[in-house]
């Protein structure tokens, strides 16, 4: 979607940088996604006004974080992408509290805190993506979930149209789910982390890295796990039991390493990937009566 000149001028006044015709395939870990204009929101304070301008002009938008858990439609997209450019370093530590910008890299945050003897997030080390994206979906791995440590979140609240600060205990964090609204925009987070010597944290990080390397296709384009695990079960194990590793639609393929990772093995399109997701879901339903829910967020038109 093209942002017209007069709107672009107003958005620039509000500190937003506009990048025209960006190929989102280059900004997603799946390497899939069409073209649209992108707005970089450099001034948090003007976000409410930017949102009002977009609403008044009937410009649809989607908020792109690290792009690691999203499947974006192909072709010219009928919405613009909003993005918070990353800040350096975008984080600071005060006692046991870490103050982190949502645009910061999740792994970068884990190591930054570790070097300051703050642990508790070792399991998150290899999870790709931004801190904001991890917050929104309560990312987790190896027994750690980011929500456990959250004490405060600063965000743009779509419901009020304003910037707000929420206390940790007012936010619900469940398995890969939070009480944030889909159009809330995470801006900053305050996490409380346990003190731990750097060496000990590093040992924990190494163990998680090894487990991940042994079981996940880290060198292929993916969005991590495609489905959430069903209560008490494992989506990966179930798909594997059906002998679907290597199963493909075009270049979209069930990883031969971990069956809940679907990879872009070449030039997969969004529609290839969606067909593969539906096909696998249907086979699991037919064989086990089990309904697999997407973990990946799908942005169709
Ligand atoms: N398994 C198979 N075949 C496979 C994949 C897994 O038999 O192809 C078996 C494993 O051997 C194991 C069980 O299934 O006995 C569970 O597998 P794994 O330990 O890999 O964990 P998972 O439940 O598949 C979850 C998260 C991952 C996270 C790991 C480690 C979900 C949907 N996935 O995977 O998170 O990294 O645990 O904690 O909750 C993600 O969310 O994108 C993600 C990658």
PDB file of C-alpha atoms in Angstrom, residues 30-214:
ATOM      1  CA  UNK A  30      10.340 -17.309   6.982  1.00  0.00           C
ATOM      2  CA  UNK A  31      11.520 -15.175   4.071  1.00  0.00           C
ATOM      3  CA  UNK A  32       7.893 -14.822   2.969  1.00  0.00           C
ATOM      4  CA  UNK A  33       5.871 -11.631   2.538  1.00  0.00           C
ATOM      5  CA  UNK A  34       4.791  -9.101  -0.070  1.00  0.00           C
ATOM      6  CA  UNK A  35       5.412  -5.404  -0.564  1.00  0.00           C
ATOM      7  CA  UNK A  36       4.134  -2.324   1.216  1.00  0.00           C
ATOM      8  CA  UNK A  37       5.202   1.025   2.630  1.00  0.00           C
ATOM      9  CA  UNK A  38       6.764   0.868   6.057  1.00  0.00           C
ATOM     10  CA  UNK A  39       6.598   3.477   8.806  1.00  0.00           C
ATOM     11  CA  UNK A  40       9.439   3.613  11.291  1.00  0.00           C
ATOM     12  CA  UNK A  41       8.146   5.092  14.531  1.00  0.00           C
ATOM     13  CA  UNK A  42      11.110   6.867  16.086  1.00  0.00           C
ATOM     14  CA  UNK A  43       9.219   9.035  18.587  1.00  0.00           C
ATOM     15  CA  UNK A  44       7.088   7.016  21.003  1.00  0.00           C
ATOM     16  CA  UNK A  45       5.350  10.189  22.216  1.00  0.00           C
ATOM     17  CA  UNK A  46       3.770  10.825  18.825  1.00  0.00           C
ATOM     18  CA  UNK A  47       2.474   7.272  18.302  1.00  0.00           C
ATOM     19  CA  UNK A  48      -1.100   8.133  19.435  1.00  0.00           C
ATOM     20  CA  UNK A  49      -1.195  10.969  16.885  1.00  0.00           C
ATOM     21  CA  UNK A  50       0.285   8.757  14.147  1.00  0.00           C
ATOM     22  CA  UNK A  51      -2.446   6.216  14.864  1.00  0.00           C
ATOM     23  CA  UNK A  52      -5.133   8.919  14.664  1.00  0.00           C
ATOM     24  CA  UNK A  53      -3.791  10.060  11.282  1.00  0.00           C
ATOM     25  CA  UNK A  54      -3.856   6.493   9.973  1.00  0.00           C
ATOM     26  CA  UNK A  55      -7.399   5.959  11.262  1.00  0.00           C
ATOM     27  CA  UNK A  56      -8.654   9.240   9.759  1.00  0.00           C
ATOM     28  CA  UNK A  57      -7.150   8.335   6.393  1.00  0.00           C
ATOM     29  CA  UNK A  58      -8.511   4.765   6.551  1.00  0.00           C
ATOM     30  CA  UNK A  59      -5.006   3.362   6.271  1.00  0.00           C
ATOM     31  CA  UNK A  60      -4.891  -0.175   7.622  1.00  0.00           C
ATOM     32  CA  UNK A  61      -1.729  -1.161   9.404  1.00  0.00           C
ATOM     33  CA  UNK A  62       0.040  -4.096  11.025  1.00  0.00           C
ATOM     34  CA  UNK A  63       2.774  -3.883  13.551  1.00  0.00           C
ATOM     35  CA  UNK A  64       5.911  -5.797  12.645  1.00  0.00           C
ATOM     36  CA  UNK A  65       8.299  -6.672  15.477  1.00  0.00           C
ATOM     37  CA  UNK A  66      11.184  -9.054  14.837  1.00  0.00           C
ATOM     38  CA  UNK A  67       9.188 -10.805  12.099  1.00  0.00           C
ATOM     39  CA  UNK A  68       9.999 -14.227  13.547  1.00  0.00           C
ATOM     40  CA  UNK A  69       6.532 -15.567  14.311  1.00  0.00           C
ATOM     41  CA  UNK A  70       4.543 -14.223  11.414  1.00  0.00           C
ATOM     42  CA  UNK A  71       3.408 -15.488   8.018  1.00  0.00           C
ATOM     43  CA  UNK A  72       2.771 -12.534   5.695  1.00  0.00           C
ATOM     44  CA  UNK A  73       0.643 -12.646   2.513  1.00  0.00           C
ATOM     45  CA  UNK A  74       2.234 -12.402  -0.937  1.00  0.00           C
ATOM     46  CA  UNK A  75       2.011  -9.535  -3.440  1.00  0.00           C
ATOM     47  CA  UNK A  76       1.062  -5.894  -2.890  1.00  0.00           C
ATOM     48  CA  UNK A  77      -0.290  -5.701   0.667  1.00  0.00           C
ATOM     49  CA  UNK A  78      -3.409  -3.604   1.463  1.00  0.00           C
ATOM     50  CA  UNK A  79      -1.942  -2.322   4.738  1.00  0.00           C
ATOM     51  CA  UNK A  80       1.199  -0.512   5.821  1.00  0.00           C
ATOM     52  CA  UNK A  81       3.769  -2.038   8.166  1.00  0.00           C
ATOM     53  CA  UNK A  82       4.634  -0.182  11.358  1.00  0.00           C
ATOM     54  CA  UNK A  83       7.966  -0.833  12.973  1.00  0.00           C
ATOM     55  CA  UNK A  84       9.942   0.451  15.947  1.00  0.00           C
ATOM     56  CA  UNK A  85      13.555   0.917  14.843  1.00  0.00           C
ATOM     57  CA  UNK A  86      16.006  -0.640  17.255  1.00  0.00           C
ATOM     58  CA  UNK A  87      17.788   1.586  19.712  1.00  0.00           C
ATOM     59  CA  UNK A  88      21.325   1.011  21.007  1.00  0.00           C
ATOM     60  CA  UNK A  89      21.634  -0.623  23.436  1.00  0.00           C
ATOM     61  CA  UNK A  90      17.948  -0.088  24.276  1.00  0.00           C
ATOM     62  CA  UNK A  91      18.338  -1.471  27.778  1.00  0.00           C
ATOM     63  CA  UNK A  92      19.695  -0.675  31.204  1.00  0.00           C
ATOM     64  CA  UNK A  93      19.886  -2.428  34.522  1.00  0.00           C
ATOM     65  CA  UNK A  94      19.112  -0.963  37.952  1.00  0.00           C
ATOM     66  CA  UNK A  95      19.514  -3.426  40.827  1.00  0.00           C
ATOM     67  CA  UNK A  96      17.413  -6.439  39.908  1.00  0.00           C
ATOM     68  CA  UNK A  97      15.330  -4.494  37.408  1.00  0.00           C
ATOM     69  CA  UNK A  98      16.032  -4.498  33.672  1.00  0.00           C
ATOM     70  CA  UNK A  99      14.464  -1.681  31.640  1.00  0.00           C
ATOM     71  CA  UNK A 100      14.278  -2.753  28.019  1.00  0.00           C
ATOM     72  CA  UNK A 101      12.922  -1.238  24.802  1.00  0.00           C
ATOM     73  CA  UNK A 102      10.445  -3.475  22.981  1.00  0.00           C
ATOM     74  CA  UNK A 103      12.504  -3.129  19.804  1.00  0.00           C
ATOM     75  CA  UNK A 104      15.563  -4.731  21.441  1.00  0.00           C
ATOM     76  CA  UNK A 105      16.674  -8.183  20.384  1.00  0.00           C
ATOM     77  CA  UNK A 106      15.476 -10.859  22.824  1.00  0.00           C
ATOM     78  CA  UNK A 107      18.740 -12.821  22.849  1.00  0.00           C
ATOM     79  CA  UNK A 108      20.677  -9.557  23.188  1.00  0.00           C
ATOM     80  CA  UNK A 109      18.640  -8.771  26.295  1.00  0.00           C
ATOM     81  CA  UNK A 110      19.380 -12.173  27.842  1.00  0.00           C
ATOM     82  CA  UNK A 111      23.134 -11.723  27.406  1.00  0.00           C
ATOM     83  CA  UNK A 112      23.113  -8.050  28.439  1.00  0.00           C
ATOM     84  CA  UNK A 113      21.420  -8.983  31.720  1.00  0.00           C
ATOM     85  CA  UNK A 114      23.609 -12.070  32.179  1.00  0.00           C
ATOM     86  CA  UNK A 115      26.746  -9.930  32.001  1.00  0.00           C
ATOM     87  CA  UNK A 116      25.286  -7.882  34.852  1.00  0.00           C
ATOM     88  CA  UNK A 117      24.676 -11.038  36.906  1.00  0.00           C
ATOM     89  CA  UNK A 118      20.930 -11.162  36.278  1.00  0.00           C
ATOM     90  CA  UNK A 119      19.571 -14.559  35.230  1.00  0.00           C
ATOM     91  CA  UNK A 120      16.295 -16.418  34.990  1.00  0.00           C
ATOM     92  CA  UNK A 121      15.987 -16.088  31.226  1.00  0.00           C
ATOM     93  CA  UNK A 122      18.544 -18.667  30.097  1.00  0.00           C
ATOM     94  CA  UNK A 123      15.900 -20.687  28.232  1.00  0.00           C
ATOM     95  CA  UNK A 124      15.060 -17.720  26.018  1.00  0.00           C
ATOM     96  CA  UNK A 125      18.558 -17.396  24.609  1.00  0.00           C
ATOM     97  CA  UNK A 126      17.965 -18.949  21.190  1.00  0.00           C
ATOM     98  CA  UNK A 127      14.433 -17.659  20.701  1.00  0.00           C
ATOM     99  CA  UNK A 128      14.655 -15.289  17.747  1.00  0.00           C
ATOM    100  CA  UNK A 129      12.766 -12.006  17.688  1.00  0.00           C
ATOM    101  CA  UNK A 130      12.267  -8.752  19.515  1.00  0.00           C
ATOM    102  CA  UNK A 131      11.476  -8.227  23.185  1.00  0.00           C
ATOM    103  CA  UNK A 132       8.099  -6.730  22.198  1.00  0.00           C
ATOM    104  CA  UNK A 133       7.136  -9.771  20.150  1.00  0.00           C
ATOM    105  CA  UNK A 134       8.209 -12.096  22.947  1.00  0.00           C
ATOM    106  CA  UNK A 135       6.106 -10.112  25.420  1.00  0.00           C
ATOM    107  CA  UNK A 136       3.023 -10.068  23.243  1.00  0.00           C
ATOM    108  CA  UNK A 137       2.935 -13.867  22.931  1.00  0.00           C
ATOM    109  CA  UNK A 138       4.652 -14.727  26.214  1.00  0.00           C
ATOM    110  CA  UNK A 139       7.489 -16.476  24.417  1.00  0.00           C
ATOM    111  CA  UNK A 140       9.040 -19.354  26.276  1.00  0.00           C
ATOM    112  CA  UNK A 141      11.409 -22.276  26.052  1.00  0.00           C
ATOM    113  CA  UNK A 142      13.085 -24.774  28.371  1.00  0.00           C
ATOM    114  CA  UNK A 143      10.935 -23.880  31.347  1.00  0.00           C
ATOM    115  CA  UNK A 144      11.288 -20.087  31.031  1.00  0.00           C
ATOM    116  CA  UNK A 145       8.486 -17.746  29.989  1.00  0.00           C
ATOM    117  CA  UNK A 146       9.173 -14.035  29.687  1.00  0.00           C
ATOM    118  CA  UNK A 147       5.877 -13.138  31.437  1.00  0.00           C
ATOM    119  CA  UNK A 148       7.120 -14.536  34.760  1.00  0.00           C
ATOM    120  CA  UNK A 149       9.559 -11.647  35.093  1.00  0.00           C
ATOM    121  CA  UNK A 150       7.438  -8.754  33.818  1.00  0.00           C
ATOM    122  CA  UNK A 151       6.747  -6.006  36.360  1.00  0.00           C
ATOM    123  CA  UNK A 152       5.639  -3.165  34.078  1.00  0.00           C
ATOM    124  CA  UNK A 153       4.859  -2.618  30.410  1.00  0.00           C
ATOM    125  CA  UNK A 154       4.660   0.710  28.640  1.00  0.00           C
ATOM    126  CA  UNK A 155       2.511   0.444  25.556  1.00  0.00           C
ATOM    127  CA  UNK A 156       0.271   2.175  23.064  1.00  0.00           C
ATOM    128  CA  UNK A 157      -3.200   0.997  24.012  1.00  0.00           C
ATOM    129  CA  UNK A 158      -5.428   0.774  20.970  1.00  0.00           C
ATOM    130  CA  UNK A 159      -8.597   0.850  23.118  1.00  0.00           C
ATOM    131  CA  UNK A 160      -7.799   4.247  24.683  1.00  0.00           C
ATOM    132  CA  UNK A 161      -5.657   5.585  21.848  1.00  0.00           C
ATOM    133  CA  UNK A 162      -3.053   6.623  24.424  1.00  0.00           C
ATOM    134  CA  UNK A 163       0.270   5.540  25.858  1.00  0.00           C
ATOM    135  CA  UNK A 164      -0.249   3.635  29.106  1.00  0.00           C
ATOM    136  CA  UNK A 165       1.778   1.801  31.698  1.00  0.00           C
ATOM    137  CA  UNK A 166       0.430  -1.525  32.920  1.00  0.00           C
ATOM    138  CA  UNK A 167       1.552  -3.308  36.071  1.00  0.00           C
ATOM    139  CA  UNK A 168       2.729  -6.891  35.636  1.00  0.00           C
ATOM    140  CA  UNK A 169      -0.019  -8.316  37.827  1.00  0.00           C
ATOM    141  CA  UNK A 170      -2.668  -6.641  35.672  1.00  0.00           C
ATOM    142  CA  UNK A 171      -1.488  -8.603  32.621  1.00  0.00           C
ATOM    143  CA  UNK A 172      -2.370 -12.267  32.123  1.00  0.00           C
ATOM    144  CA  UNK A 173       0.434 -14.405  30.793  1.00  0.00           C
ATOM    145  CA  UNK A 174      -0.545 -17.923  29.772  1.00  0.00           C
ATOM    146  CA  UNK A 175       1.094 -20.472  27.489  1.00  0.00           C
ATOM    147  CA  UNK A 176       1.890 -18.507  24.284  1.00  0.00           C
ATOM    148  CA  UNK A 177      -0.958 -16.120  25.108  1.00  0.00           C
ATOM    149  CA  UNK A 178      -1.387 -12.782  26.886  1.00  0.00           C
ATOM    150  CA  UNK A 179      -4.215 -10.388  27.720  1.00  0.00           C
ATOM    151  CA  UNK A 180      -2.794  -7.675  25.420  1.00  0.00           C
ATOM    152  CA  UNK A 181      -5.173  -6.655  22.623  1.00  0.00           C
ATOM    153  CA  UNK A 182      -3.999  -7.604  19.113  1.00  0.00           C
ATOM    154  CA  UNK A 183      -3.487  -3.945  18.197  1.00  0.00           C
ATOM    155  CA  UNK A 184      -1.671  -2.871  21.384  1.00  0.00           C
ATOM    156  CA  UNK A 185       1.909  -1.801  20.674  1.00  0.00           C
ATOM    157  CA  UNK A 186       4.566  -2.791  23.189  1.00  0.00           C
ATOM    158  CA  UNK A 187       7.077   0.010  23.803  1.00  0.00           C
ATOM    159  CA  UNK A 188       9.118  -0.726  26.930  1.00  0.00           C
ATOM    160  CA  UNK A 189       9.215  -3.330  29.635  1.00  0.00           C
ATOM    161  CA  UNK A 190      10.552  -3.548  33.160  1.00  0.00           C
ATOM    162  CA  UNK A 191      11.595  -7.033  34.232  1.00  0.00           C
ATOM    163  CA  UNK A 192      12.631  -8.211  37.678  1.00  0.00           C
ATOM    164  CA  UNK A 193      15.339 -10.845  37.438  1.00  0.00           C
ATOM    165  CA  UNK A 194      17.058 -13.022  40.028  1.00  0.00           C
ATOM    166  CA  UNK A 195      20.732 -12.330  40.824  1.00  0.00           C
ATOM    167  CA  UNK A 196      23.017 -15.087  39.561  1.00  0.00           C
ATOM    168  CA  UNK A 197      26.737 -15.167  38.806  1.00  0.00           C
ATOM    169  CA  UNK A 198      27.495 -14.678  35.098  1.00  0.00           C
ATOM    170  CA  UNK A 199      29.375 -17.989  34.901  1.00  0.00           C
ATOM    171  CA  UNK A 200      26.357 -19.905  36.167  1.00  0.00           C
ATOM    172  CA  UNK A 201      24.025 -18.169  33.729  1.00  0.00           C
ATOM    173  CA  UNK A 202      26.450 -18.907  30.909  1.00  0.00           C
ATOM    174  CA  UNK A 203      26.466 -22.618  31.787  1.00  0.00           C
ATOM    175  CA  UNK A 204      22.625 -22.620  31.630  1.00  0.00           C
ATOM    176  CA  UNK A 205      22.688 -20.779  28.310  1.00  0.00           C
ATOM    177  CA  UNK A 206      25.112 -23.360  26.863  1.00  0.00           C
ATOM    178  CA  UNK A 207      22.848 -26.252  27.859  1.00  0.00           C
ATOM    179  CA  UNK A 208      19.816 -24.621  26.204  1.00  0.00           C
ATOM    180  CA  UNK A 209      21.796 -23.787  23.078  1.00  0.00           C
ATOM    181  CA  UNK A 210      22.933 -27.388  22.755  1.00  0.00           C
ATOM    182  CA  UNK A 211      19.421 -28.784  23.210  1.00  0.00           C
ATOM    183  CA  UNK A 212      18.119 -26.374  20.616  1.00  0.00           C
ATOM    184  CA  UNK A 213      20.873 -27.155  18.114  1.00  0.00           C
ATOM    185  CA  UNK A 214      20.223 -30.876  18.552  1.00  0.00           C
TER     186      UNK A 214
END
